[in-house]
Amino acid sequence: MSDTWPVPVSHIVLFISYCFEVGYSPATIRLYTAGICYQHKLRNWPDPSDYFIVKKLLEGCKRLRGSQDSRVPITQAILHKICQLLSRVAYSVYEAQMFRAVYSLAYFGLFRVSELVFTTVTPNSALQLDDMHFDDSFQALLIRIRSSKTNQAGPPVMVRIPRSDHSSICCVRLMQAFMRARQAIGGFLFCHANGAPLTRSQFSGVLSKVLNHAGMPSSKYRSHSFRIGRASELAIQGVPDDAIKQLGRWSSGAYKKYLRL
């Protein structure tokens, strides 16, 4: 398709159909469509979501696929296997270190991928180098989230992640190793050796690659699988619901649909 704005309704229809065919959830399809519609509203163009066919397509996606969340959680055991195998699928030692660090951070911090890496929808939400600090004794990692899905205009949120007893997946240790290898340049925290930011598609693509290498069904895992796995583990450990909600920065009881008990 050509880069045409405003986007023809026929292109919107094809886009929604493609997203459904490749397996995106109805919520994700609606989110992506809303992003396109938002750009139209900013420019005072007709809102594609007002068209009858677009409304019916979005309703049909929800009706046909339902709201059941089929994403599989990533457990600590799976995270350990991922970290072990990254050296076999990554392009370099540096890349393996970067992906170990970002996957461990996604798990232990219950992060949304948009809070960590560059996405075209929320390019200003990705972590910057100065958003990350270690405490004085290097026993914990401190992350500042400037903007997120549930906090787009409020003050930044600080997330503290303590050192883990499991050294192979410990977020603090893996971030220390990554920072020793990372160039001393500002900008995005997670960046390639040439300074280019790690993107959402790369985050998901390497995850699928390493899971396939491990002989696991990568199609059942998504970037949210880290968040689902950690929330489920905390619930199994008996952590109170309010605490899980706060740790995962959920603004409602929606977090319960992530739990796999």
GROMACS .gro file of C-alpha atoms in nm:
model
  261
    1MET     CA    1   0.000   0.000   0.000
    2SER     CA    2   0.116   0.354  -0.062
    3ASP     CA    3   0.178   0.601   0.218
    4THR     CA    4  -0.155   0.779   0.177
    5TRP     CA    5  -0.312   1.021   0.423
    6PRO     CA    6  -0.589   1.042   0.509
    7VAL     CA    7  -0.602   0.662   0.495
    8PRO     CA    8  -0.872   0.534   0.259
    9VAL     CA    9  -1.142   0.330   0.429
   10SER     CA   10  -1.057   0.038   0.202
   11HIS     CA   11  -0.706   0.036   0.349
   12ILE     CA   12  -0.846   0.038   0.702
   13VAL     CA   13  -1.065  -0.259   0.613
   14LEU     CA   14  -0.769  -0.452   0.472
   15PHE     CA   15  -0.555  -0.363   0.775
   16ILE     CA   16  -0.816  -0.489   1.023
   17SER     CA   17  -0.863  -0.806   0.819
   18TYR     CA   18  -0.487  -0.867   0.808
   19CYS     CA   19  -0.449  -0.820   1.184
   20PHE     CA   20  -0.729  -1.068   1.246
   21GLU     CA   21  -0.583  -1.324   1.006
   22VAL     CA   22  -0.237  -1.318   1.166
   23GLY     CA   23  -0.388  -1.374   1.511
   24TYR     CA   24  -0.396  -1.038   1.687
   25SER     CA   25  -0.650  -1.013   1.967
   26PRO     CA   26  -0.963  -0.799   1.918
   27ALA     CA   27  -0.831  -0.557   2.182
   28THR     CA   28  -0.500  -0.516   1.999
   29ILE     CA   29  -0.673  -0.464   1.664
   30ARG     CA   30  -0.898  -0.202   1.819
   31LEU     CA   31  -0.594  -0.031   1.977
   32TYR     CA   32  -0.404  -0.016   1.648
   33THR     CA   33  -0.711   0.114   1.465
   34ALA     CA   34  -0.761   0.377   1.735
   35GLY     CA   35  -0.405   0.497   1.677
   36ILE     CA   36  -0.478   0.551   1.308
   37CYS     CA   37  -0.805   0.728   1.392
   38TYR     CA   38  -0.627   0.951   1.641
   39GLN     CA   39  -0.393   1.079   1.369
   40HIS     CA   40  -0.696   1.164   1.157
   41LYS     CA   41  -0.863   1.353   1.441
   42LEU     CA   42  -0.548   1.558   1.504
   43ARG     CA   43  -0.561   1.680   1.144
   44ASN     CA   44  -0.937   1.734   1.135
   45TRP     CA   45  -0.983   1.454   0.883
   46PRO     CA   46  -1.288   1.224   0.889
   47ASP     CA   47  -1.259   0.965   1.165
   48PRO     CA   48  -1.243   0.616   1.003
   49SER     CA   49  -1.405   0.462   1.311
   50ASP     CA   50  -1.727   0.644   1.224
   51TYR     CA   51  -1.771   0.435   0.912
   52PHE     CA   52  -2.028   0.156   0.941
   53ILE     CA   53  -1.801  -0.109   0.784
   54VAL     CA   54  -1.514  -0.032   1.024
   55LYS     CA   55  -1.743  -0.053   1.327
   56LYS     CA   56  -1.886  -0.385   1.209
   57LEU     CA   57  -1.541  -0.530   1.137
   58LEU     CA   58  -1.420  -0.447   1.487
   59GLU     CA   59  -1.737  -0.594   1.636
   60GLY     CA   60  -1.693  -0.904   1.422
   61CYS     CA   61  -1.335  -0.954   1.539
   62LYS     CA   62  -1.452  -0.952   1.900
   63ARG     CA   63  -1.748  -1.180   1.832
   64LEU     CA   64  -1.551  -1.438   1.633
   65ARG     CA   65  -1.242  -1.453   1.849
   66GLY     CA   66  -1.400  -1.375   2.183
   67SER     CA   67  -1.229  -1.218   2.479
   68GLN     CA   68  -1.048  -1.524   2.615
   69ASP     CA   69  -0.681  -1.449   2.674
   70SER     CA   70  -0.485  -1.737   2.525
   71ARG     CA   71  -0.140  -1.595   2.596
   72VAL     CA   72   0.083  -1.834   2.790
   73PRO     CA   73   0.284  -1.709   3.090
   74ILE     CA   74   0.661  -1.701   3.091
   75THR     CA   75   0.774  -1.858   3.417
   76GLN     CA   76   1.111  -1.828   3.588
   77ALA     CA   77   1.207  -2.167   3.444
   78ILE     CA   78   1.125  -2.050   3.091
   79LEU     CA   79   1.308  -1.720   3.150
   80HIS     CA   80   1.612  -1.920   3.260
   81LYS     CA   81   1.599  -2.125   2.939
   82ILE     CA   82   1.559  -1.808   2.730
   83CYS     CA   83   1.864  -1.648   2.892
   84GLN     CA   84   2.067  -1.965   2.834
   85LEU     CA   85   1.979  -1.993   2.465
   86LEU     CA   86   2.006  -1.627   2.366
   87SER     CA   87   2.377  -1.666   2.292
   88ARG     CA   88   2.282  -1.917   2.020
   89VAL     CA   89   2.028  -1.700   1.839
   90ALA     CA   90   2.157  -1.344   1.894
   91TYR     CA   91   2.381  -1.179   1.636
   92SER     CA   92   2.653  -1.092   1.888
   93VAL     CA   93   2.754  -1.120   2.252
   94TYR     CA   94   2.631  -0.764   2.304
   95GLU     CA   95   2.288  -0.843   2.157
   96ALA     CA   96   2.255  -1.149   2.380
   97GLN     CA   97   2.337  -0.937   2.686
   98MET     CA   98   2.085  -0.672   2.585
   99PHE     CA   99   1.801  -0.920   2.535
  100ARG     CA  100   1.878  -1.102   2.862
  101ALA     CA  101   1.858  -0.769   3.042
  102VAL     CA  102   1.537  -0.646   2.880
  103TYR     CA  103   1.357  -0.982   2.915
  104SER     CA  104   1.453  -1.011   3.281
  105LEU     CA  105   1.342  -0.652   3.340
  106ALA     CA  106   1.011  -0.717   3.162
  107TYR     CA  107   0.950  -1.014   3.392
  108PHE     CA  108   1.056  -0.889   3.733
  109GLY     CA  109   0.921  -0.537   3.678
  110LEU     CA  110   0.589  -0.652   3.526
  111PHE     CA  111   0.653  -0.411   3.243
  112ARG     CA  112   0.449  -0.349   2.933
  113VAL     CA  113   0.675  -0.364   2.630
  114SER     CA  114   0.578  -0.004   2.544
  115GLU     CA  115   0.728   0.106   2.876
  116LEU     CA  116   1.064  -0.046   2.787
  117VAL     CA  117   1.144  -0.018   2.418
  118PHE     CA  118   1.070   0.201   2.118
  119THR     CA  119   0.726   0.167   1.959
  120THR     CA  120   0.579   0.376   1.680
  121VAL     CA  121   0.256   0.422   1.877
  122THR     CA  122   0.424   0.552   2.195
  123PRO     CA  123   0.776   0.658   2.089
  124ASN     CA  124   0.825   0.882   2.394
  125SER     CA  125   0.749   0.612   2.651
  126ALA     CA  126   1.060   0.398   2.596
  127LEU     CA  127   1.315   0.399   2.877
  128GLN     CA  128   1.601   0.645   2.846
  129LEU     CA  129   1.945   0.592   2.993
  130ASP     CA  130   1.883   0.838   3.276
  131ASP     CA  131   1.563   0.653   3.376
  132MET     CA  132   1.771   0.366   3.520
  133HIS     CA  133   1.984   0.366   3.834
  134PHE     CA  134   2.126   0.113   4.078
  135ASP     CA  135   2.098   0.177   4.448
  136ASP     CA  136   2.416   0.257   4.641
  137SER     CA  137   2.488  -0.106   4.728
  138PHE     CA  138   2.385  -0.249   4.388
  139GLN     CA  139   2.121  -0.457   4.560
  140ALA     CA  140   1.834  -0.313   4.361
  141LEU     CA  141   1.751  -0.156   4.029
  142LEU     CA  142   1.552   0.167   4.019
  143ILE     CA  143   1.347   0.244   3.709
  144ARG     CA  144   1.161   0.567   3.639
  145ILE     CA  145   0.854   0.533   3.416
  146ARG     CA  146   0.778   0.875   3.273
  147SER     CA  147   0.466   0.770   3.084
  148SER     CA  148   0.258   0.454   3.060
  149LYS     CA  149  -0.082   0.326   2.954
  150THR     CA  150  -0.237   0.413   3.291
  151ASN     CA  151  -0.026   0.722   3.364
  152GLN     CA  152   0.007   0.936   3.054
  153ALA     CA  153   0.004   1.281   3.214
  154GLY     CA  154   0.079   1.227   3.582
  155PRO     CA  155   0.412   1.237   3.766
  156PRO     CA  156   0.671   0.966   3.688
  157VAL     CA  157   0.642   0.633   3.868
  158MET     CA  158   0.944   0.472   4.033
  159VAL     CA  159   0.982   0.093   4.020
  160ARG     CA  160   1.227  -0.082   4.252
  161ILE     CA  161   1.344  -0.432   4.157
  162PRO     CA  162   1.561  -0.609   4.419
  163ARG     CA  163   1.842  -0.849   4.342
  164SER     CA  164   1.722  -1.205   4.288
  165ASP     CA  165   1.866  -1.525   4.438
  166HIS     CA  166   1.857  -1.681   4.090
  167SER     CA  167   2.176  -1.542   3.942
  168SER     CA  168   2.109  -1.659   3.586
  169ILE     CA  169   1.793  -1.447   3.559
  170CYS     CA  170   1.861  -1.179   3.822
  171CYS     CA  171   1.757  -0.847   3.672
  172VAL     CA  172   2.016  -0.649   3.870
  173ARG     CA  173   2.305  -0.873   3.762
  174LEU     CA  174   2.194  -0.888   3.399
  175MET     CA  175   2.149  -0.510   3.382
  176GLN     CA  176   2.496  -0.463   3.532
  177ALA     CA  177   2.644  -0.689   3.263
  178PHE     CA  178   2.455  -0.503   2.991
  179MET     CA  179   2.564  -0.162   3.116
  180ARG     CA  180   2.928  -0.271   3.118
  181ALA     CA  181   2.895  -0.361   2.749
  182ARG     CA  182   2.677  -0.065   2.646
  183GLN     CA  183   2.841   0.240   2.492
  184ALA     CA  184   2.862   0.547   2.715
  185ILE     CA  185   2.605   0.741   2.515
  186GLY     CA  186   2.275   0.894   2.612
  187GLY     CA  187   1.938   0.825   2.457
  188PHE     CA  188   1.741   0.504   2.472
  189LEU     CA  189   1.843   0.266   2.750
  190PHE     CA  190   1.806  -0.041   2.531
  191CYS     CA  191   1.993   0.026   2.211
  192HIS     CA  192   2.198  -0.174   1.965
  193ALA     CA  193   2.574  -0.138   1.933
  194ASN     CA  194   2.522   0.130   1.666
  195GLY     CA  195   2.299   0.334   1.898
  196ALA     CA  196   1.969   0.249   1.725
  197PRO     CA  197   1.685   0.181   1.972
  198LEU     CA  198   1.557  -0.168   2.040
  199THR     CA  199   1.208  -0.185   1.891
  200ARG     CA  200   0.893  -0.368   1.985
  201SER     CA  201   0.910  -0.590   1.675
  202GLN     CA  202   1.270  -0.686   1.757
  203PHE     CA  203   1.174  -0.760   2.119
  204SER     CA  204   0.899  -0.997   1.999
  205GLY     CA  205   1.093  -1.137   1.705
  206VAL     CA  206   1.392  -1.252   1.907
  207LEU     CA  207   1.158  -1.391   2.174
  208SER     CA  208   0.986  -1.607   1.911
  209LYS     CA  209   1.322  -1.712   1.769
  210VAL     CA  210   1.466  -1.826   2.101
  211LEU     CA  211   1.145  -2.007   2.201
  212ASN     CA  212   1.144  -2.191   1.868
  213HIS     CA  213   1.506  -2.284   1.930
  214ALA     CA  214   1.400  -2.427   2.266
  215GLY     CA  215   1.130  -2.636   2.098
  216MET     CA  216   0.847  -2.436   2.252
  217PRO     CA  217   0.530  -2.312   2.074
  218SER     CA  218   0.630  -1.950   2.020
  219SER     CA  219   0.289  -1.859   1.877
  220LYS     CA  220   0.139  -1.892   2.226
  221TYR     CA  221   0.379  -1.641   2.380
  222ARG     CA  222   0.367  -1.264   2.347
  223SER     CA  223   0.551  -0.972   2.503
  224HIS     CA  224   0.282  -0.965   2.775
  225SER     CA  225   0.373  -1.323   2.871
  226PHE     CA  226   0.646  -1.184   3.100
  227ARG     CA  227   0.391  -0.967   3.279
  228ILE     CA  228   0.141  -1.252   3.297
  229GLY     CA  229   0.402  -1.492   3.433
  230ARG     CA  230   0.527  -1.263   3.709
  231ALA     CA  231   0.177  -1.162   3.820
  232SER     CA  232   0.073  -1.527   3.834
  233GLU     CA  233   0.382  -1.624   4.033
  234LEU     CA  234   0.318  -1.348   4.288
  235ALA     CA  235  -0.043  -1.461   4.326
  236ILE     CA  236   0.067  -1.822   4.380
  237GLN     CA  237   0.311  -1.701   4.646
  238GLY     CA  238   0.020  -1.541   4.831
  239VAL     CA  239   0.101  -1.178   4.757
  240PRO     CA  240  -0.217  -0.973   4.824
  241ASP     CA  241  -0.420  -0.859   4.525
  242ASP     CA  242  -0.370  -0.490   4.605
  243ALA     CA  243   0.006  -0.538   4.611
  244ILE     CA  244   0.009  -0.715   4.273
  245LYS     CA  245  -0.210  -0.442   4.131
  246GLN     CA  246   0.032  -0.177   4.255
  247LEU     CA  247   0.345  -0.362   4.139
  248GLY     CA  248   0.199  -0.405   3.791
  249ARG     CA  249   0.064  -0.050   3.780
  250TRP     CA  250  -0.288  -0.163   3.703
  251SER     CA  251  -0.554   0.103   3.756
  252SER     CA  252  -0.842  -0.144   3.786
  253GLY     CA  253  -0.921  -0.506   3.858
  254ALA     CA  254  -0.830  -0.594   3.498
  255TYR     CA  255  -0.508  -0.754   3.625
  256LYS     CA  256  -0.709  -1.059   3.734
  257LYS     CA  257  -0.748  -1.173   3.374
  258TYR     CA  258  -0.368  -1.209   3.359
  259LEU     CA  259  -0.349  -1.459   3.643
  260ARG     CA  260  -0.290  -1.824   3.553
  261LEU     CA  261  -0.343  -2.012   3.879
   0.00000   0.00000   0.00000
